GROMACS .gro file of C-alpha atoms in nm:
model
  228
    1GLY     CA    1  -0.002   0.007  -0.005
    2CYS     CA    2   0.279   0.223   0.071
    3TYR     CA    3   0.437   0.185  -0.250
    4ILE     CA    4   0.129   0.262  -0.445
    5PHE     CA    5   0.004   0.558  -0.261
    6SER     CA    6   0.340   0.715  -0.205
    7GLY     CA    7   0.436   0.671  -0.582
    8SER     CA    8   0.763   0.499  -0.492
    9PHE     CA    9   0.688   0.224  -0.757
   10LEU     CA   10   0.716   0.466  -1.015
   11HIS     CA   11   1.088   0.553  -0.960
   12GLN     CA   12   1.211   0.235  -0.782
   13ASP     CA   13   1.255   0.437  -0.440
   14ALA     CA   14   1.191   0.218  -0.157
   15GLU     CA   15   1.335   0.460   0.105
   16LEU     CA   16   1.022   0.642   0.175
   17CYS     CA   17   0.835   0.307   0.297
   18LYS     CA   18   1.126   0.194   0.492
   19VAL     CA   19   1.097   0.491   0.715
   20ARG     CA   20   0.833   0.360   0.970
   21ASN     CA   21   0.742   0.729   1.107
   22SER     CA   22   0.627   0.844   0.757
   23GLN     CA   23   0.274   0.985   0.780
   24VAL     CA   24   0.182   0.790   0.479
   25VAL     CA   25   0.236   0.470   0.667
   26TRP     CA   26   0.008   0.570   0.949
   27VAL     CA   27  -0.264   0.678   0.727
   28ILE     CA   28  -0.248   0.347   0.528
   29LEU     CA   29  -0.263   0.156   0.880
   30ALA     CA   30  -0.554   0.343   0.979
   31LEU     CA   31  -0.765   0.326   0.653
   32PRO     CA   32  -0.901  -0.035   0.734
   33TYR     CA   33  -1.032   0.083   1.083
   34TRP     CA   34  -1.184   0.405   0.911
   35PHE     CA   35  -1.374   0.177   0.664
   36ARG     CA   36  -1.518  -0.046   0.939
   37LEU     CA   37  -1.587   0.281   1.159
   38CYS     CA   38  -1.797   0.418   0.853
   39GLN     CA   39  -1.981   0.065   0.825
   40CYS     CA   40  -2.067   0.058   1.190
   41LEU     CA   41  -2.207   0.398   1.181
   42ARG     CA   42  -2.444   0.338   0.861
   43ARG     CA   43  -2.547   0.005   1.043
   44TYR     CA   44  -2.645   0.207   1.346
   45TRP     CA   45  -2.823   0.465   1.121
   46ASP     CA   46  -3.026   0.193   0.952
   47SER     CA   47  -3.098  -0.014   1.259
   48ARG     CA   48  -3.072   0.239   1.571
   49VAL     CA   49  -2.932  -0.044   1.765
   50THR     CA   50  -2.676   0.098   1.996
   51SER     CA   51  -2.435  -0.214   1.990
   52HIS     CA   52  -2.342  -0.082   1.651
   53LEU     CA   53  -2.213   0.253   1.799
   54MET     CA   54  -2.013   0.048   2.058
   55ASN     CA   55  -1.857  -0.141   1.779
   56ALA     CA   56  -1.775   0.189   1.580
   57GLY     CA   57  -1.597   0.309   1.912
   58LYS     CA   58  -1.360   0.013   1.880
   59TYR     CA   59  -1.238   0.115   1.562
   60GLY     CA   60  -1.244   0.487   1.658
   61ALA     CA   61  -1.005   0.405   1.939
   62ALA     CA   62  -0.776   0.210   1.687
   63ILE     CA   63  -0.758   0.515   1.477
   64VAL     CA   64  -0.679   0.730   1.767
   65MET     CA   65  -0.416   0.485   1.865
   66SER     CA   66  -0.260   0.511   1.518
   67ALA     CA   67  -0.278   0.897   1.561
   68VAL     CA   68  -0.112   0.890   1.875
   69THR     CA   69   0.177   0.671   1.741
   70ALA     CA   70   0.222   0.898   1.435
   71VAL     CA   71   0.278   1.210   1.602
   72ASP     CA   72   0.599   1.284   1.776
   73TRP     CA   73   0.477   1.426   2.107
   74THR     CA   74   0.828   1.527   2.222
   75HIS     CA   75   0.813   1.814   1.969
   76HIS     CA   76   0.493   1.951   2.137
   77GLY     CA   77   0.668   1.991   2.457
   78VAL     CA   78   0.583   1.640   2.592
   79SER     CA   79   0.856   1.460   2.790
   80THR     CA   80   0.983   1.130   2.651
   81TYR     CA   81   0.832   0.965   2.971
   82MET     CA   82   0.490   1.107   2.916
   83ASN     CA   83   0.514   1.026   2.550
   84ARG     CA   84   0.580   0.645   2.638
   85LEU     CA   85   0.312   0.667   2.904
   86LEU     CA   86   0.058   0.816   2.666
   87TRP     CA   87   0.126   0.544   2.400
   88CYS     CA   88   0.102   0.256   2.669
   89SER     CA   89  -0.216   0.388   2.804
   90PHE     CA   90  -0.379   0.416   2.461
   91PHE     CA   91  -0.252   0.078   2.358
   92ILE     CA   92  -0.376  -0.106   2.659
   93ALA     CA   93  -0.710   0.070   2.655
   94THR     CA   94  -0.748  -0.001   2.280
   95THR     CA   95  -0.627  -0.381   2.299
   96LEU     CA   96  -0.864  -0.438   2.602
   97TYR     CA   97  -1.177  -0.275   2.414
   98ALA     CA   98  -1.110  -0.495   2.118
   99LEU     CA   99  -1.049  -0.793   2.341
  100ALA     CA  100  -1.353  -0.755   2.521
  101TRP     CA  101  -1.568  -0.709   2.205
  102ASP     CA  102  -1.406  -1.034   2.060
  103ILE     CA  103  -1.504  -1.242   2.368
  104ARG     CA  104  -1.845  -1.099   2.471
  105MET     CA  105  -2.004  -0.971   2.137
  106ASP     CA  106  -1.841  -1.165   1.856
  107TRP     CA  107  -1.803  -1.512   2.021
  108GLY     CA  108  -2.096  -1.491   2.280
  109LEU     CA  109  -1.889  -1.602   2.565
  110PHE     CA  110  -1.940  -1.452   2.926
  111PRO     CA  111  -2.315  -1.439   2.854
  112ASN     CA  112  -2.360  -1.311   3.213
  113GLU     CA  113  -2.145  -1.219   3.512
  114PHE     CA  114  -2.176  -1.569   3.668
  115SER     CA  115  -2.071  -1.792   3.376
  116PHE     CA  116  -1.802  -1.810   3.109
  117LEU     CA  117  -1.975  -2.044   2.847
  118ARG     CA  118  -2.329  -2.024   2.723
  119ALA     CA  119  -2.546  -2.264   2.930
  120GLU     CA  120  -2.810  -2.351   2.676
  121GLN     CA  121  -2.808  -2.716   2.530
  122ASN     CA  122  -2.626  -2.749   2.202
  123SER     CA  123  -2.472  -2.397   2.236
  124HIS     CA  124  -2.143  -2.502   2.147
  125MET     CA  125  -1.988  -2.681   1.846
  126TYR     CA  126  -1.654  -2.754   1.994
  127PRO     CA  127  -1.519  -2.921   2.324
  128LYS     CA  128  -1.552  -2.667   2.625
  129SER     CA  129  -1.194  -2.698   2.693
  130TYR     CA  130  -1.115  -2.548   2.372
  131TYR     CA  131  -1.282  -2.221   2.465
  132TYR     CA  132  -1.049  -2.192   2.794
  133VAL     CA  133  -0.747  -2.183   2.538
  134PHE     CA  134  -0.910  -1.986   2.286
  135VAL     CA  135  -0.961  -1.663   2.494
  136PRO     CA  136  -0.614  -1.628   2.669
  137LEU     CA  137  -0.461  -1.708   2.317
  138ASN     CA  138  -0.656  -1.452   2.155
  139ALA     CA  139  -0.545  -1.202   2.432
  140ILE     CA  140  -0.179  -1.280   2.346
  141LEU     CA  141  -0.222  -1.259   1.979
  142ARG     CA  142  -0.433  -0.942   2.017
  143SER     CA  143  -0.127  -0.750   2.168
  144THR     CA  144   0.089  -0.817   1.855
  145TRP     CA  145  -0.078  -0.559   1.657
  146ALA     CA  146   0.139  -0.302   1.834
  147PHE     CA  147   0.440  -0.440   1.601
  148ASN     CA  148   0.261  -0.273   1.317
  149LEU     CA  149   0.282   0.060   1.480
  150ILE     CA  150   0.637   0.023   1.654
  151PRO     CA  151   0.976   0.031   1.434
  152VAL     CA  152   1.073  -0.322   1.411
  153GLU     CA  153   1.423  -0.221   1.438
  154SER     CA  154   1.358  -0.118   1.814
  155PHE     CA  155   1.361  -0.485   1.877
  156ALA     CA  156   1.590  -0.662   1.604
  157SER     CA  157   1.781  -0.572   1.306
  158GLY     CA  158   1.882  -0.722   0.983
  159ILE     CA  159   1.726  -1.088   0.943
  160GLY     CA  160   1.608  -1.051   1.278
  161SER     CA  161   1.369  -0.792   1.209
  162ALA     CA  162   1.262  -0.998   0.906
  163MET     CA  163   1.192  -1.304   1.106
  164LEU     CA  164   1.002  -1.099   1.372
  165LEU     CA  165   0.763  -0.921   1.105
  166PHE     CA  166   0.732  -1.281   0.949
  167GLY     CA  167   0.628  -1.424   1.308
  168VAL     CA  168   0.390  -1.135   1.396
  169SER     CA  169   0.206  -1.175   1.059
  170ALA     CA  170   0.159  -1.520   1.064
  171ALA     CA  171   0.032  -1.481   1.434
  172GLU     CA  172  -0.221  -1.229   1.290
  173ILE     CA  173  -0.335  -1.468   1.027
  174TYR     CA  174  -0.413  -1.729   1.271
  175ARG     CA  175  -0.597  -1.499   1.512
  176ARG     CA  176  -0.804  -1.384   1.239
  177GLY     CA  177  -0.872  -1.746   1.139
  178GLN     CA  178  -0.958  -1.841   1.501
  179TRP     CA  179  -1.185  -1.535   1.562
  180ALA     CA  180  -1.362  -1.616   1.229
  181ILE     CA  181  -1.450  -1.980   1.329
  182LEU     CA  182  -1.583  -1.886   1.676
  183ARG     CA  183  -1.770  -1.587   1.516
  184LEU     CA  184  -1.944  -1.814   1.281
  185GLU     CA  185  -2.019  -2.052   1.555
  186HIS     CA  186  -2.190  -1.776   1.750
  187GLU     CA  187  -2.399  -1.664   1.450
  188GLN     CA  188  -2.486  -2.026   1.347
  189LEU     CA  189  -2.604  -2.109   1.694
  190THR     CA  190  -2.771  -1.804   1.818
  191ASN     CA  191  -2.842  -1.565   1.507
  192ALA     CA  192  -2.665  -1.290   1.683
  193SER     CA  193  -2.669  -1.049   1.390
  194LYS     CA  194  -3.054  -1.121   1.332
  195PHE     CA  195  -2.991  -1.194   0.975
  196ARG     CA  196  -3.228  -1.490   0.965
  197ALA     CA  197  -3.590  -1.460   1.022
  198VAL     CA  198  -3.592  -1.799   1.244
  199LEU     CA  199  -3.314  -1.944   1.449
  200TRP     CA  200  -3.272  -2.251   1.234
  201VAL     CA  201  -3.039  -2.378   0.978
  202PRO     CA  202  -3.104  -2.679   0.757
  203PRO     CA  203  -2.861  -2.971   0.817
  204LEU     CA  204  -2.583  -2.993   0.564
  205ASN     CA  205  -2.700  -3.322   0.395
  206ALA     CA  206  -3.060  -3.276   0.430
  207PRO     CA  207  -3.283  -3.381   0.134
  208GLU     CA  208  -3.421  -3.058  -0.067
  209LYS     CA  209  -3.771  -3.116   0.065
  210ASP     CA  210  -3.654  -3.068   0.433
  211VAL     CA  211  -3.447  -2.757   0.379
  212THR     CA  212  -3.748  -2.513   0.462
  213HIS     CA  213  -3.837  -2.459   0.823
  214PRO     CA  214  -4.182  -2.575   0.926
  215LEU     CA  215  -4.281  -2.221   1.039
  216LEU     CA  216  -4.194  -2.080   0.701
  217LEU     CA  217  -4.387  -2.340   0.539
  218ALA     CA  218  -4.690  -2.281   0.724
  219GLY     CA  219  -4.674  -1.898   0.660
  220SER     CA  220  -4.625  -1.972   0.293
  221SER     CA  221  -4.949  -2.186   0.287
  222ARG     CA  222  -5.149  -1.918   0.497
  223GLN     CA  223  -5.051  -1.672   0.219
  224LEU     CA  224  -5.152  -1.910  -0.052
  225ASN     CA  225  -5.496  -1.971   0.093
  226ALA     CA  226  -5.537  -1.591   0.136
  227LEU     CA  227  -5.464  -1.529  -0.227
  228THR     CA  228  -5.707  -1.803  -0.320
   0.00000   0.00000   0.00000
């Protein structure tokens, strides 16, 4: 993205994109959060469901975090200690916000203050012990997004920095895959986003005559009788 938006590919100049504090880099990093923020605000505008505003706040916090990282606050009279404290505070708050949303809203865990897993029958597709691994693993992997904001050279150099970037990228791919699996499970079992009219999904190998829910068949019959 940096090579395209900065025009570096036109004259084979890679120096701009190697500078991690370039303003272009921070804008590119914030763009996905901006798109998701707009999507959440649009969904709130259409549905007036306040949870979409809370989800928008998650992406807004990520944009603020990117802005805090992009600005060198020491040039504005802020001490180095306060600069690092500011960064750490926003990083912890943003990460906890996203982590809480993953667990409670996207995965449907912690349905109330007294339980970790959903108590309803057939409310899980995987062994219960898996969820006790998924949550702390997600918490660890969620924190790796900071490496996209911090110059890798601060931790390693040469081949070490390349390996670190590879490891962080691989961890993020795994985290997103794990998130998607549990998110789909929650939607499948609870219809969390209310995209379906009934809380029912036909079995994968069901005959064609059985793929329509009885309630929908009854409704269609009533409509047909009314027309005749």
